[in-house]
Short mmCIF file of C-alpha atoms in Angstrom, two decimals:
data_model
loop_
_atom_site.label_atom_id
_atom_site.label_comp_id
_atom_site.label_asym_id
_atom_site.label_seq_id
_atom_site.Cartn_x
_atom_site.Cartn_y
_atom_site.Cartn_z
CA MET A 58 -17.82 -70.49 -11.17
CA GLN A 59 -18.22 -68.42 -8.17
CA ASP A 60 -20.83 -70.77 -6.86
CA ALA A 61 -18.67 -73.84 -7.50
CA THR A 62 -15.37 -72.20 -6.26
CA ALA A 63 -17.15 -71.18 -3.09
CA ALA A 64 -17.21 -74.72 -2.00
CA THR A 65 -13.48 -75.47 -2.74
CA VAL A 66 -11.08 -75.90 0.27
CA GLU A 67 -7.82 -77.29 0.83
CA ASP A 68 -8.34 -80.96 1.15
CA GLU A 69 -5.30 -82.34 2.70
CA ASP A 70 -7.64 -83.73 5.41
CA LEU A 71 -10.02 -84.98 2.92
CA PRO A 72 -10.43 -88.51 4.25
CA ALA A 73 -11.10 -87.23 7.74
CA ARG A 74 -13.70 -84.78 6.66
CA THR A 75 -15.17 -87.33 4.25
CA SER A 76 -15.54 -89.72 7.48
CA ARG A 77 -17.21 -87.22 9.33
CA LEU A 78 -19.53 -86.79 6.61
CA ASP A 79 -20.29 -90.45 6.35
CA ARG A 80 -20.76 -90.27 10.01
CA ARG A 81 -23.29 -87.46 9.95
CA ARG A 82 -25.05 -89.16 7.01
CA ALA A 83 -25.28 -92.41 8.98
CA ALA A 84 -26.70 -90.73 11.98
CA ALA A 85 -29.28 -88.92 9.85
CA ALA A 86 -30.20 -92.26 8.25
CA GLY A 87 -30.89 -93.60 11.73
CA CYS A 88 -33.60 -91.09 11.83
CA PRO A 89 -35.77 -91.10 8.86
CA GLU A 90 -38.94 -89.84 10.53
CA VAL A 91 -37.12 -86.57 11.11
CA ALA A 92 -36.10 -86.37 7.54
CA SER A 93 -39.70 -86.96 6.31
CA GLU A 94 -40.90 -84.40 8.71
CA ALA A 95 -38.39 -82.15 7.60
CA GLY A 96 -39.71 -82.25 4.15
CA HIS A 97 -36.22 -82.57 2.61
CA PRO A 98 -35.95 -85.74 0.61
CA SER A 99 -32.24 -86.97 -0.28
CA PRO A 100 -31.21 -85.22 -3.50
CA ALA A 101 -31.02 -87.23 -6.85
CA PRO A 102 -27.72 -88.64 -7.75
CA SER A 103 -27.15 -86.30 -10.53
CA ALA A 104 -27.86 -83.16 -8.55
CA PRO A 105 -24.04 -82.67 -7.70
CA ASP A 106 -23.07 -83.29 -11.22
CA ARG A 107 -25.80 -80.69 -12.37
CA ILE A 108 -24.46 -78.21 -9.94
CA LEU A 109 -20.93 -78.71 -10.93
CA LEU A 110 -21.94 -78.45 -14.71
CA SER A 111 -23.84 -75.25 -14.03
CA GLY A 112 -20.78 -73.84 -12.37
CA TYR A 113 -18.39 -75.00 -14.98
CA ALA A 114 -20.87 -73.21 -17.59
CA ARG A 115 -20.91 -69.98 -15.55
CA THR A 116 -17.23 -69.98 -15.42
CA ARG A 117 -16.43 -70.64 -19.00
CA LEU A 118 -18.79 -67.91 -20.07
CA PHE A 119 -17.34 -65.39 -17.63
CA CYS A 120 -14.11 -65.92 -18.98
CA THR A 121 -14.70 -65.90 -22.63
CA PHE A 122 -12.98 -62.72 -23.03
CA ALA A 123 -10.03 -64.10 -21.05
CA THR A 124 -9.68 -66.91 -23.49
CA MET A 125 -10.21 -65.13 -26.68
CA ALA A 126 -7.78 -62.22 -25.94
CA PRO A 127 -4.89 -64.66 -25.92
CA ILE A 128 -5.85 -65.90 -29.36
CA LEU A 129 -5.47 -62.38 -30.92
CA LEU A 130 -2.45 -61.71 -28.97
CA SER A 131 -0.86 -64.84 -30.21
CA GLY A 132 -1.76 -64.15 -33.73
CA LEU A 133 -0.25 -60.67 -33.21
CA VAL A 134 3.01 -62.28 -31.80
CA VAL A 135 3.48 -65.09 -34.26
CA SER A 136 2.93 -62.76 -37.31
CA ALA A 137 6.69 -62.12 -37.02
CA TRP A 138 7.41 -65.88 -38.28
CA LEU A 139 4.27 -66.98 -39.91
CA PRO A 140 2.32 -65.86 -43.27
CA ALA A 141 -0.69 -63.52 -42.69
CA ALA A 142 -3.08 -65.95 -44.37
CA SER A 143 -2.00 -68.86 -41.95
CA ILE A 144 -2.61 -66.58 -38.69
CA VAL A 145 -5.82 -65.22 -40.07
CA VAL A 146 -7.06 -69.01 -40.83
CA TRP A 147 -5.95 -70.04 -37.36
CA THR A 148 -7.32 -66.93 -35.57
CA ALA A 149 -10.63 -67.49 -37.16
CA VAL A 150 -10.81 -71.24 -36.38
CA ALA A 151 -9.75 -70.62 -32.94
CA LEU A 152 -12.17 -67.96 -32.18
CA CYS A 153 -14.93 -70.17 -33.76
CA ALA A 154 -14.07 -72.83 -31.40
CA HIS A 155 -14.21 -70.77 -28.23
CA ALA A 156 -17.34 -68.79 -29.62
CA LEU A 157 -19.04 -72.23 -30.06
CA LEU A 158 -18.08 -73.09 -26.42
CA ALA A 159 -19.57 -69.65 -25.07
CA VAL A 160 -22.58 -70.42 -26.95
CA LEU A 161 -23.27 -73.86 -25.33
CA CYS A 162 -22.53 -72.28 -21.98
CA LEU A 163 -25.09 -69.46 -22.66
CA CYS A 164 -27.59 -72.03 -23.96
CA PHE A 165 -27.13 -74.10 -20.84
CA ARG A 166 -27.89 -71.16 -18.28
CA GLY A 167 -31.46 -71.39 -20.17
CA PRO A 168 -34.74 -72.28 -18.20
CA ASN A 169 -35.00 -75.60 -19.73
CA PRO A 170 -31.48 -77.37 -19.94
CA ILE A 171 -31.32 -80.86 -21.68
CA GLU A 172 -30.06 -84.05 -19.77
CA THR A 173 -26.88 -83.33 -17.85
CA ARG A 174 -24.94 -86.02 -19.65
CA LEU A 175 -25.74 -84.87 -22.98
CA TRP A 176 -24.65 -81.40 -22.10
CA ALA A 177 -21.50 -82.41 -20.56
CA SER A 178 -20.58 -84.45 -23.77
CA LEU A 179 -21.31 -81.08 -25.87
CA PHE A 180 -18.95 -79.10 -23.60
CA VAL A 181 -16.12 -81.97 -23.80
CA PHE A 182 -16.66 -81.81 -27.63
CA ALA A 183 -16.34 -77.93 -27.77
CA GLU A 184 -13.17 -78.06 -25.27
CA LEU A 185 -11.66 -80.59 -27.78
CA LEU A 186 -12.22 -78.21 -30.76
CA CYS A 187 -10.53 -75.50 -28.58
CA GLY A 188 -7.57 -77.67 -27.61
CA LEU A 189 -7.12 -78.83 -31.27
CA SER A 190 -7.07 -75.07 -32.36
CA TRP A 191 -4.28 -74.46 -29.94
CA ALA A 192 -2.54 -77.60 -31.24
CA GLY A 193 -2.77 -76.31 -34.68
CA LEU A 194 -0.82 -73.07 -33.53
CA LEU A 195 2.02 -75.30 -32.45
CA ILE A 196 2.05 -77.14 -35.37
CA LEU A 197 2.24 -73.92 -37.71
CA LEU A 198 5.39 -72.95 -35.29
CA SER A 199 7.24 -76.22 -36.55
CA PRO A 200 10.82 -75.99 -37.29
CA GLU A 201 10.06 -76.51 -41.09
CA ARG A 202 9.39 -72.85 -41.11
CA GLY A 203 12.89 -71.99 -40.49
CA ILE A 204 12.66 -70.95 -36.96
CA ASP A 205 13.25 -72.27 -33.50
CA PRO A 206 9.88 -72.39 -31.92
CA ALA A 207 10.54 -74.37 -28.68
CA VAL A 208 10.14 -71.25 -26.43
CA PRO A 209 6.92 -69.87 -27.88
CA GLN A 210 5.47 -73.48 -28.22
CA LEU A 211 6.27 -74.01 -24.56
CA ALA A 212 4.59 -70.65 -23.66
CA VAL A 213 1.53 -71.62 -25.51
CA MET A 214 1.35 -75.17 -23.98
CA LEU A 215 1.70 -73.86 -20.27
CA PHE A 216 -0.91 -71.16 -20.90
CA VAL A 217 -3.60 -73.47 -22.51
CA VAL A 218 -2.72 -76.31 -19.68
CA ALA A 219 -3.10 -73.73 -16.91
CA ALA A 220 -6.08 -72.01 -18.44
CA GLY A 221 -7.95 -75.22 -19.23
CA THR A 222 -7.44 -77.21 -16.18
CA THR A 223 -8.40 -74.33 -14.05
CA PHE A 224 -11.52 -73.08 -15.78
CA ALA A 225 -12.82 -76.77 -16.50
CA ALA A 226 -12.19 -77.99 -13.15
CA ALA A 227 -15.70 -78.57 -12.37
CA LEU A 228 -15.91 -80.81 -15.50
CA PRO A 229 -12.64 -83.04 -15.34
CA ALA A 230 -13.34 -84.59 -18.97
CA ALA A 231 -13.64 -81.17 -20.34
CA ALA A 232 -10.09 -80.25 -18.62
CA THR A 233 -8.55 -83.19 -20.51
CA ALA A 234 -10.10 -82.54 -23.60
CA ALA A 235 -9.00 -78.85 -23.58
CA THR A 236 -5.36 -79.63 -22.72
CA ALA A 237 -4.49 -83.22 -23.92
CA PRO A 238 -4.27 -82.17 -27.57
CA VAL A 239 -1.92 -79.46 -27.13
CA ALA A 240 0.31 -81.43 -24.75
CA LEU A 241 0.46 -84.65 -26.73
CA THR A 242 1.28 -82.35 -29.78
CA MET A 243 3.94 -80.63 -27.99
CA VAL A 244 5.46 -83.91 -26.83
CA ALA A 245 5.47 -85.28 -30.50
CA LEU A 246 6.98 -81.97 -31.83
CA LEU A 247 9.84 -82.22 -29.34
CA ALA A 248 10.22 -85.94 -29.70
CA GLN A 249 10.81 -85.57 -33.35
CA ARG A 250 13.81 -83.41 -33.08
CA HIS A 251 15.96 -86.03 -31.11
CA ALA A 252 17.91 -83.89 -29.20
CA PRO A 253 18.76 -84.40 -25.71
CA LEU A 254 17.27 -80.94 -24.64
CA TYR A 255 14.17 -81.57 -26.54
CA LEU A 256 13.61 -84.89 -25.06
CA VAL A 257 14.05 -83.26 -21.56
CA LEU A 258 11.39 -80.71 -22.73
CA ALA A 259 9.00 -83.61 -23.92
CA PHE A 260 9.21 -85.26 -20.70
CA LEU A 261 8.64 -81.86 -18.64
CA ALA A 262 5.57 -81.31 -21.00
CA ILE A 263 4.13 -84.67 -20.10
CA GLY A 264 4.91 -84.14 -16.42
CA THR A 265 3.10 -80.60 -16.72
CA GLU A 266 0.10 -81.90 -18.15
CA ILE A 267 -0.06 -84.68 -15.47
CA LEU A 268 0.47 -82.24 -12.92
CA PHE A 269 -2.05 -79.84 -13.92
CA LEU A 270 -4.54 -82.56 -14.57
CA SER A 271 -4.06 -84.13 -10.94
CA LEU A 272 -4.67 -80.43 -9.62
CA SER A 273 -7.48 -80.27 -11.76
CA GLN A 274 -9.02 -83.41 -10.19
CA ARG A 275 -8.11 -82.55 -6.68
CA LEU A 276 -10.04 -79.15 -7.10
CA HIS A 277 -13.03 -81.18 -8.67
CA ARG A 278 -13.09 -83.42 -5.60
CA SER A 279 -12.78 -80.39 -3.23
CA MET A 280 -15.85 -78.84 -4.97
CA ARG A 281 -17.88 -81.99 -4.87
CA ASN A 282 -17.09 -82.64 -1.22
CA GLY A 283 -18.00 -79.00 -0.47
CA LEU A 284 -21.24 -79.47 -2.37
CA SER A 285 -21.82 -82.46 -0.10
CA HIS A 286 -21.26 -80.50 3.01
CA ARG A 287 -23.46 -77.93 1.69
CA ALA A 288 -26.48 -80.25 0.91
CA GLU A 289 -25.88 -81.89 4.24
CA GLN A 290 -26.00 -78.66 6.21
CA ALA A 291 -29.08 -77.67 4.23
CA ARG A 292 -30.68 -80.87 5.06
CA LEU A 293 -29.73 -80.82 8.77
CA ALA A 294 -31.08 -76.98 8.74
CA GLY A 295 -34.35 -78.11 7.51
CA GLN A 296 -34.54 -80.88 10.01
CA LEU A 297 -33.57 -78.35 12.73
CA ALA A 298 -36.34 -76.12 11.63
CA ALA A 299 -38.93 -78.89 11.54
CA ALA A 300 -37.83 -80.05 14.91
CA ARG A 301 -38.06 -76.42 16.33
CA ALA A 302 -41.41 -76.01 14.74
CA ALA A 303 -42.52 -79.43 16.32
CA SER A 304 -41.13 -78.17 19.67
CA LYS A 305 -43.16 -75.05 19.51
CA GLN A 306 -46.17 -76.95 18.71
CA SER A 307 -45.72 -79.17 21.59
CA LEU A 308 -44.94 -76.28 23.87
CA ARG A 309 -48.19 -74.62 22.79
CA ILE A 310 -50.01 -77.83 23.37
CA ALA A 311 -48.34 -78.24 26.82
CA ASP A 312 -49.17 -74.57 27.54
CA GLU A 313 -52.74 -74.90 26.73
CA ALA A 314 -52.95 -78.21 28.79
CA ASN A 315 -51.48 -76.60 31.89
CA LEU A 316 -53.87 -73.89 31.42
CA ALA A 317 -56.66 -76.29 31.33
CA ARG A 318 -55.35 -78.08 34.16
CA SER A 319 -55.05 -74.86 36.06
CA ARG A 320 -58.58 -73.92 35.37
CA PHE A 321 -59.74 -77.64 36.41
CA LEU A 322 -57.95 -77.34 39.59
CA ALA A 323 -59.31 -74.07 40.42
CA SER A 324 -62.80 -75.28 39.78
CA VAL A 325 -62.33 -78.36 41.51
CA ASN A 326 -60.75 -76.33 44.56
CA HIS A 327 -63.99 -74.22 44.65
CA GLU A 328 -66.34 -77.33 44.22
CA LEU A 329 -64.49 -79.37 46.87
CA ARG A 330 -63.83 -76.85 49.39
CA THR A 331 -67.47 -75.44 49.63
CA PRO A 332 -68.96 -78.88 51.11
CA LEU A 333 -65.77 -79.72 52.69
CA ASN A 334 -65.83 -76.57 54.88
CA ALA A 335 -69.34 -77.45 55.73
CA ILE A 336 -68.27 -80.92 56.63
CA LEU A 337 -65.36 -79.64 58.75
CA GLY A 338 -67.48 -77.09 60.53
CA PHE A 339 -70.38 -79.53 61.39
CA SER A 340 -68.27 -82.43 62.43
CA GLU A 341 -66.34 -80.05 64.57
CA LEU A 342 -69.49 -78.94 66.39
CA MET A 343 -70.59 -82.53 66.75
CA LYS A 344 -67.39 -83.89 68.30
CA ASN A 345 -67.01 -80.86 70.60
CA GLU A 346 -70.69 -81.45 71.52
CA VAL A 347 -71.15 -77.52 70.93
CA LEU A 348 -74.88 -77.92 70.60
CA GLY A 349 -75.27 -80.11 73.53
CA PRO A 350 -74.17 -83.55 74.39
CA MET A 351 -74.44 -86.72 72.15
CA GLN A 352 -76.12 -89.69 73.70
CA ASN A 353 -74.22 -92.15 71.76
CA GLY A 354 -70.29 -91.85 72.36
CA THR A 355 -69.58 -93.74 69.25
CA TYR A 356 -71.27 -91.21 67.14
CA ARG A 357 -68.96 -88.57 68.72
CA ASP A 358 -66.09 -90.83 67.92
CA TYR A 359 -67.26 -90.91 64.10
CA ALA A 360 -67.65 -87.08 64.08
CA GLY A 361 -63.98 -86.90 65.20
CA ASP A 362 -63.05 -89.58 62.51
CA ILE A 363 -64.99 -87.29 59.91
CA HIS A 364 -63.14 -84.21 60.97
CA ALA A 365 -59.64 -85.53 60.90
CA SER A 366 -60.51 -87.28 57.41
CA GLY A 367 -61.82 -83.90 56.03
CA SER A 368 -58.85 -81.83 57.56
CA HIS A 369 -56.53 -84.49 55.78
CA LEU A 370 -58.23 -84.05 52.70
CA LEU A 371 -58.15 -80.45 52.75
CA SER A 372 -54.50 -80.44 53.14
CA LEU A 373 -54.11 -82.74 50.33
CA ILE A 374 -56.06 -80.30 48.11
CA ASP A 375 -53.80 -77.45 49.21
CA GLU A 376 -50.65 -79.43 48.49
CA VAL A 377 -51.85 -80.45 44.88
CA LEU A 378 -52.66 -76.49 44.12
CA ASP A 379 -49.27 -75.54 45.68
CA PHE A 380 -47.48 -78.10 43.54
CA SER A 381 -49.53 -77.13 40.36
CA GLY A 382 -48.34 -73.37 40.89
CA LEU A 383 -44.80 -74.27 41.48
CA GLU A 384 -44.90 -76.72 38.45
CA ALA A 385 -46.33 -73.90 36.33
CA GLY A 386 -43.73 -71.30 37.73
CA ARG A 387 -46.61 -69.18 39.08
CA TYR A 388 -45.80 -69.47 42.61
CA GLU A 389 -44.64 -65.96 43.99
CA LEU A 390 -42.81 -65.48 47.18
CA ASP A 391 -44.71 -63.16 49.48
CA GLU A 392 -41.49 -62.03 51.48
CA ALA A 393 -41.42 -60.79 55.01
CA PRO A 394 -39.02 -61.08 58.06
CA VAL A 395 -39.37 -64.54 59.21
CA ASP A 396 -38.11 -66.23 62.35
CA LEU A 397 -37.26 -69.70 61.38
CA GLY A 398 -37.45 -71.10 64.93
CA GLU A 399 -40.83 -69.77 65.70
CA ILE A 400 -42.13 -71.43 62.43
CA VAL A 401 -40.66 -74.60 63.57
CA VAL A 402 -42.22 -74.39 66.91
CA ALA A 403 -45.68 -73.67 65.46
CA CYS A 404 -45.28 -76.36 63.07
CA GLU A 405 -44.32 -78.71 65.87
CA MET A 406 -47.51 -77.72 67.54
CA SER A 407 -49.48 -78.94 64.40
CA VAL A 408 -48.11 -82.55 64.58
CA ALA A 409 -47.80 -82.82 68.42
CA THR A 410 -50.98 -84.77 68.43
CA ARG A 411 -49.88 -87.45 66.04
CA VAL A 412 -46.42 -87.62 67.86
CA ARG A 413 -48.09 -88.22 71.09
CA GLN A 414 -50.50 -90.86 69.38
CA ARG A 415 -47.28 -92.83 68.35
CA ALA A 416 -45.44 -92.37 71.65
CA GLN A 417 -42.56 -90.62 69.70
CA ARG A 418 -39.96 -88.42 71.24
CA LEU A 419 -39.55 -84.98 69.34
CA THR A 420 -36.65 -82.66 70.16
CA ILE A 421 -36.00 -79.32 68.89
CA GLU A 422 -32.73 -77.45 68.92
CA ILE A 423 -32.48 -74.05 68.12
CA GLU A 424 -29.42 -71.91 68.05
CA PRO A 425 -29.76 -68.56 70.07
CA ASN A 426 -29.81 -65.21 68.65
CA LEU A 427 -30.82 -66.31 64.97
CA PRO A 428 -31.81 -63.23 63.06
CA LYS A 429 -34.76 -63.26 60.72
CA LEU A 430 -34.74 -64.41 57.16
CA ARG A 431 -36.20 -62.66 54.38
CA ALA A 432 -38.66 -65.25 53.18
CA ASP A 433 -42.12 -66.39 52.47
CA PRO A 434 -43.64 -67.12 55.81
CA ARG A 435 -46.13 -69.52 54.32
CA GLY A 436 -43.52 -71.27 51.93
CA ILE A 437 -41.07 -71.72 55.17
CA ARG A 438 -43.97 -73.06 57.12
CA GLN A 439 -44.89 -75.53 54.47
CA ILE A 440 -41.38 -76.83 54.23
CA ALA A 441 -41.10 -77.21 57.87
CA LEU A 442 -44.50 -78.94 58.23
CA ASN A 443 -43.70 -81.24 55.48
CA LEU A 444 -40.45 -82.51 56.86
CA LEU A 445 -42.06 -82.82 60.38
CA SER A 446 -45.00 -84.76 58.83
CA ASN A 447 -42.72 -87.34 56.90
CA ALA A 448 -40.48 -87.83 60.00
CA ASN A 449 -43.84 -88.63 62.20
CA LYS A 450 -45.08 -91.07 59.46
CA PHE A 451 -41.78 -93.04 59.06
CA ALA A 452 -40.27 -93.07 62.55
CA PRO A 453 -41.42 -96.06 64.40
CA ALA A 454 -43.73 -95.95 67.39
CA GLU A 455 -41.78 -94.77 70.34
CA GLY A 456 -39.11 -93.44 68.02
CA GLU A 457 -37.09 -90.33 68.02
CA ILE A 458 -37.23 -87.19 65.76
CA ILE A 459 -34.79 -84.42 66.01
CA VAL A 460 -35.48 -80.91 64.47
CA ARG A 461 -32.27 -78.47 64.45
CA VAL A 462 -32.33 -74.86 63.41
CA GLY A 463 -29.14 -73.04 63.06
CA TRP A 464 -26.34 -71.30 61.13
CA THR A 465 -24.77 -72.87 57.78
CA ALA A 466 -21.14 -72.71 57.49
CA GLY A 467 -21.55 -69.97 54.73
CA GLY A 468 -23.51 -67.73 57.07
CA GLY A 469 -26.97 -68.74 56.07
CA GLN A 470 -29.65 -70.71 58.16
CA TYR A 471 -30.76 -74.03 58.00
CA VAL A 472 -33.55 -76.42 59.30
CA SER A 473 -33.11 -80.11 59.55
CA VAL A 474 -35.24 -82.97 60.64
CA SER A 475 -34.03 -86.36 61.40
CA ASP A 476 -35.47 -89.56 62.40
CA ASN A 477 -34.46 -92.98 63.31
CA GLY A 478 -36.90 -94.79 60.75
CA PRO A 479 -36.32 -97.60 58.66
CA GLY A 480 -34.33 -95.30 56.19
CA ILE A 481 -34.44 -95.02 52.38
CA PRO A 482 -32.10 -96.99 50.00
CA ALA A 483 -29.78 -94.53 47.88
CA THR A 484 -31.57 -95.66 44.73
CA GLU A 485 -34.89 -94.68 45.78
CA ILE A 486 -34.03 -91.06 46.77
CA PRO A 487 -34.37 -89.50 43.28
CA THR A 488 -37.75 -91.17 43.05
CA ILE A 489 -38.74 -89.95 46.39
CA LEU A 490 -37.64 -86.52 45.44
CA SER A 491 -39.84 -86.48 42.13
CA PRO A 492 -43.35 -85.42 41.83
CA PHE A 493 -45.73 -88.33 43.03
CA GLY A 494 -42.99 -90.57 43.66
CA ARG A 495 -43.17 -93.10 46.48
CA GLY A 496 -40.56 -95.58 47.70
CA GLU A 497 -40.91 -99.22 48.68
CA THR A 498 -40.95 -98.19 52.33
CA SER A 499 -43.84 -95.82 52.00
CA ILE A 500 -45.88 -98.24 49.99
CA ARG A 501 -45.12 -101.03 52.26
CA MET A 502 -45.97 -99.03 55.46
CA ALA A 503 -49.29 -97.82 53.66
CA GLU A 504 -48.73 -94.31 54.79
CA PRO A 505 -51.22 -91.70 53.67
CA GLY A 506 -49.94 -89.18 51.06
CA ILE A 507 -49.65 -88.64 47.63
CA GLY A 508 -45.77 -87.97 47.00
CA ILE A 509 -45.55 -84.45 46.81
CA GLY A 510 -44.55 -83.14 50.00
CA LEU A 511 -40.95 -83.38 49.45
CA PRO A 512 -40.79 -82.04 45.99
CA ILE A 513 -42.81 -79.06 47.17
CA ALA A 514 -40.20 -78.35 49.84
CA VAL A 515 -37.38 -78.86 47.35
CA ALA A 516 -39.16 -76.36 45.04
CA ILE A 517 -39.81 -73.52 47.73
CA THR A 518 -36.23 -73.95 49.00
CA ALA A 519 -34.97 -73.47 45.38
CA LEU A 520 -37.22 -70.52 44.92
CA HIS A 521 -35.52 -68.82 47.92
CA GLY A 522 -32.18 -69.53 46.30
CA GLY A 523 -31.21 -72.36 48.98
CA THR A 524 -30.68 -76.03 48.71
CA PHE A 525 -32.29 -79.13 49.80
CA GLU A 526 -30.60 -82.44 50.65
CA LEU A 527 -32.13 -85.75 51.83
CA SER A 528 -29.61 -88.23 53.26
CA SER A 529 -30.57 -91.72 54.39
CA THR A 530 -29.21 -95.07 55.61
CA SER A 531 -31.08 -98.10 55.42
CA GLY A 532 -32.07 -99.34 59.00
CA GLU A 533 -30.72 -96.17 60.86
CA GLY A 534 -32.89 -93.32 59.73
CA THR A 535 -33.26 -90.30 57.46
CA THR A 536 -32.23 -86.77 57.50
CA ALA A 537 -33.74 -83.81 55.51
CA LEU A 538 -31.84 -80.63 55.39
CA ALA A 539 -33.21 -77.39 53.91
CA CYS A 540 -30.42 -74.42 53.57
CA PHE A 541 -31.18 -70.88 53.02
CA PRO A 542 -28.38 -68.40 51.65
CA ARG A 543 -26.47 -65.81 53.53
CA SER A 544 -28.14 -63.15 51.38
CA ARG A 545 -31.49 -63.86 52.94
CA VAL A 546 -30.46 -63.27 56.59
CA LEU A 547 -31.73 -59.88 57.55
CA VAL A 548 -28.94 -59.24 60.10
CA GLN A 549 -25.39 -60.88 59.57
CA ASP A 550 -23.89 -62.58 62.62
CA PRO A 551 -20.06 -61.98 62.37
CA ALA A 552 -19.62 -64.80 64.57
CA THR A 553 -21.90 -67.39 62.99
CA PRO A 554 -21.23 -69.82 65.79
CA ALA A 555 -21.45 -73.50 65.33
CA ALA A 556 -23.94 -75.53 67.27
CA THR A 557 -22.88 -77.26 70.56
CA GLU A 558 -24.55 -78.47 73.47
CA ASP A 559 -24.05 -75.20 75.43
CA ASN A 560 -25.17 -73.18 72.60
CA VAL A 561 -28.45 -74.66 71.59
CA LEU A 562 -31.93 -73.80 72.83
CA LEU A 563 -33.60 -77.34 73.75
CA TRP A 564 -37.06 -76.15 73.09
CA ARG A 565 -39.22 -79.32 73.51
CA SER A 566 -39.04 -82.81 74.19
CA ALA A 567 -42.36 -84.44 73.66
CA SER A 568 -43.04 -88.10 74.25
#
């Protein structure tokens, strides 16, 4: 009974809990593949009945002494009114009936139980015999014996009804079989006496039987509902374990694939850089005519094109390797004091040639007396260079690019790059910030690149504990903003002044 009663709960909210259980079952039914992977098939319809019947047998076997002791006690009490022979016969019959029930419960606990329905019928029959034995005691205590047995009869009936409905709650038919003979016998004996008091007691006996049977049914429903919840939890636990195992397997496969990719990239990096360095070196010698003038100027121009294309290819290789390290979480910051303004100016020199080729105007505004940052110089340079390169690509010919470096409102520092290009629709910004994502504008303009410059800038900024924002208006331009937290500023400026026209170093205006 302990296994069965452990699942019993107060079920005033039984409809609500049942509906929740139905919803979980419906959700699970919508994922049959998960159930099959978990290896937990749906239990057979008789499984709850089997468990409840097993709980009933354990309870009855455990309470054998609690039911047989009252038989002996009742025989001792009624010996004051009944002949000894009648008491001995009734006691023997009652003990035999309860012993038969105990033997059946003991046999049911064996390793090879018979069909559930057959065992349930046997238990009901044994309970009926027990109930009839108690009904026999009520008959023996009839008024014909010259006594008024109403009080002892009611006491016996209440004990049998309470014990029977409680101990046999897991098997409602057995509870009815154990208590109905006693209750009906009590009603019949009281009704025969025709006195108003006894008629009232008869109705009370009927009401008591109905009340205890309804409580037994309610307890049975609680047990069954509890078992359903336990089965559902076990099934969901199995599915969760299977999903966790599948997740670990997928993670292991992903780690292996990531390791293989890293090895491949390292190998490709070595294999590509070796001939590429030679190409860059020889093409630079040729375009600069280090070994002597070239007779054909077209060849010299071709050598310059080769060097430019090789340099672009080398930058793409570096970006792919950096992004691979960032994605795998193996990018480590080599922190050192960094002057954000100096790095921006150095990066401007790297794109100055392309800016002049497109007749663009590039302006750098740096707030004075900015302290240094504790940051990765290479990473900060890559952020600034990527932002400048993007602005150079998408700003129109004779367009304008503005770079600003200064204080944030929270005492940190920022670098922003704005252009007056075609802008980016708001719906495309998530795509552009995703790895290898390119917007319609870049595709339409056929600008070179593989779409990882901004994701690299976002990732490196995040590694520094900063934030990256990309704002744009179609037809007006785009602004990329990388902010670094106050904790990375090596010398805190108590004023942290805002940028104004008088408080800005106008570093360069190239056109």
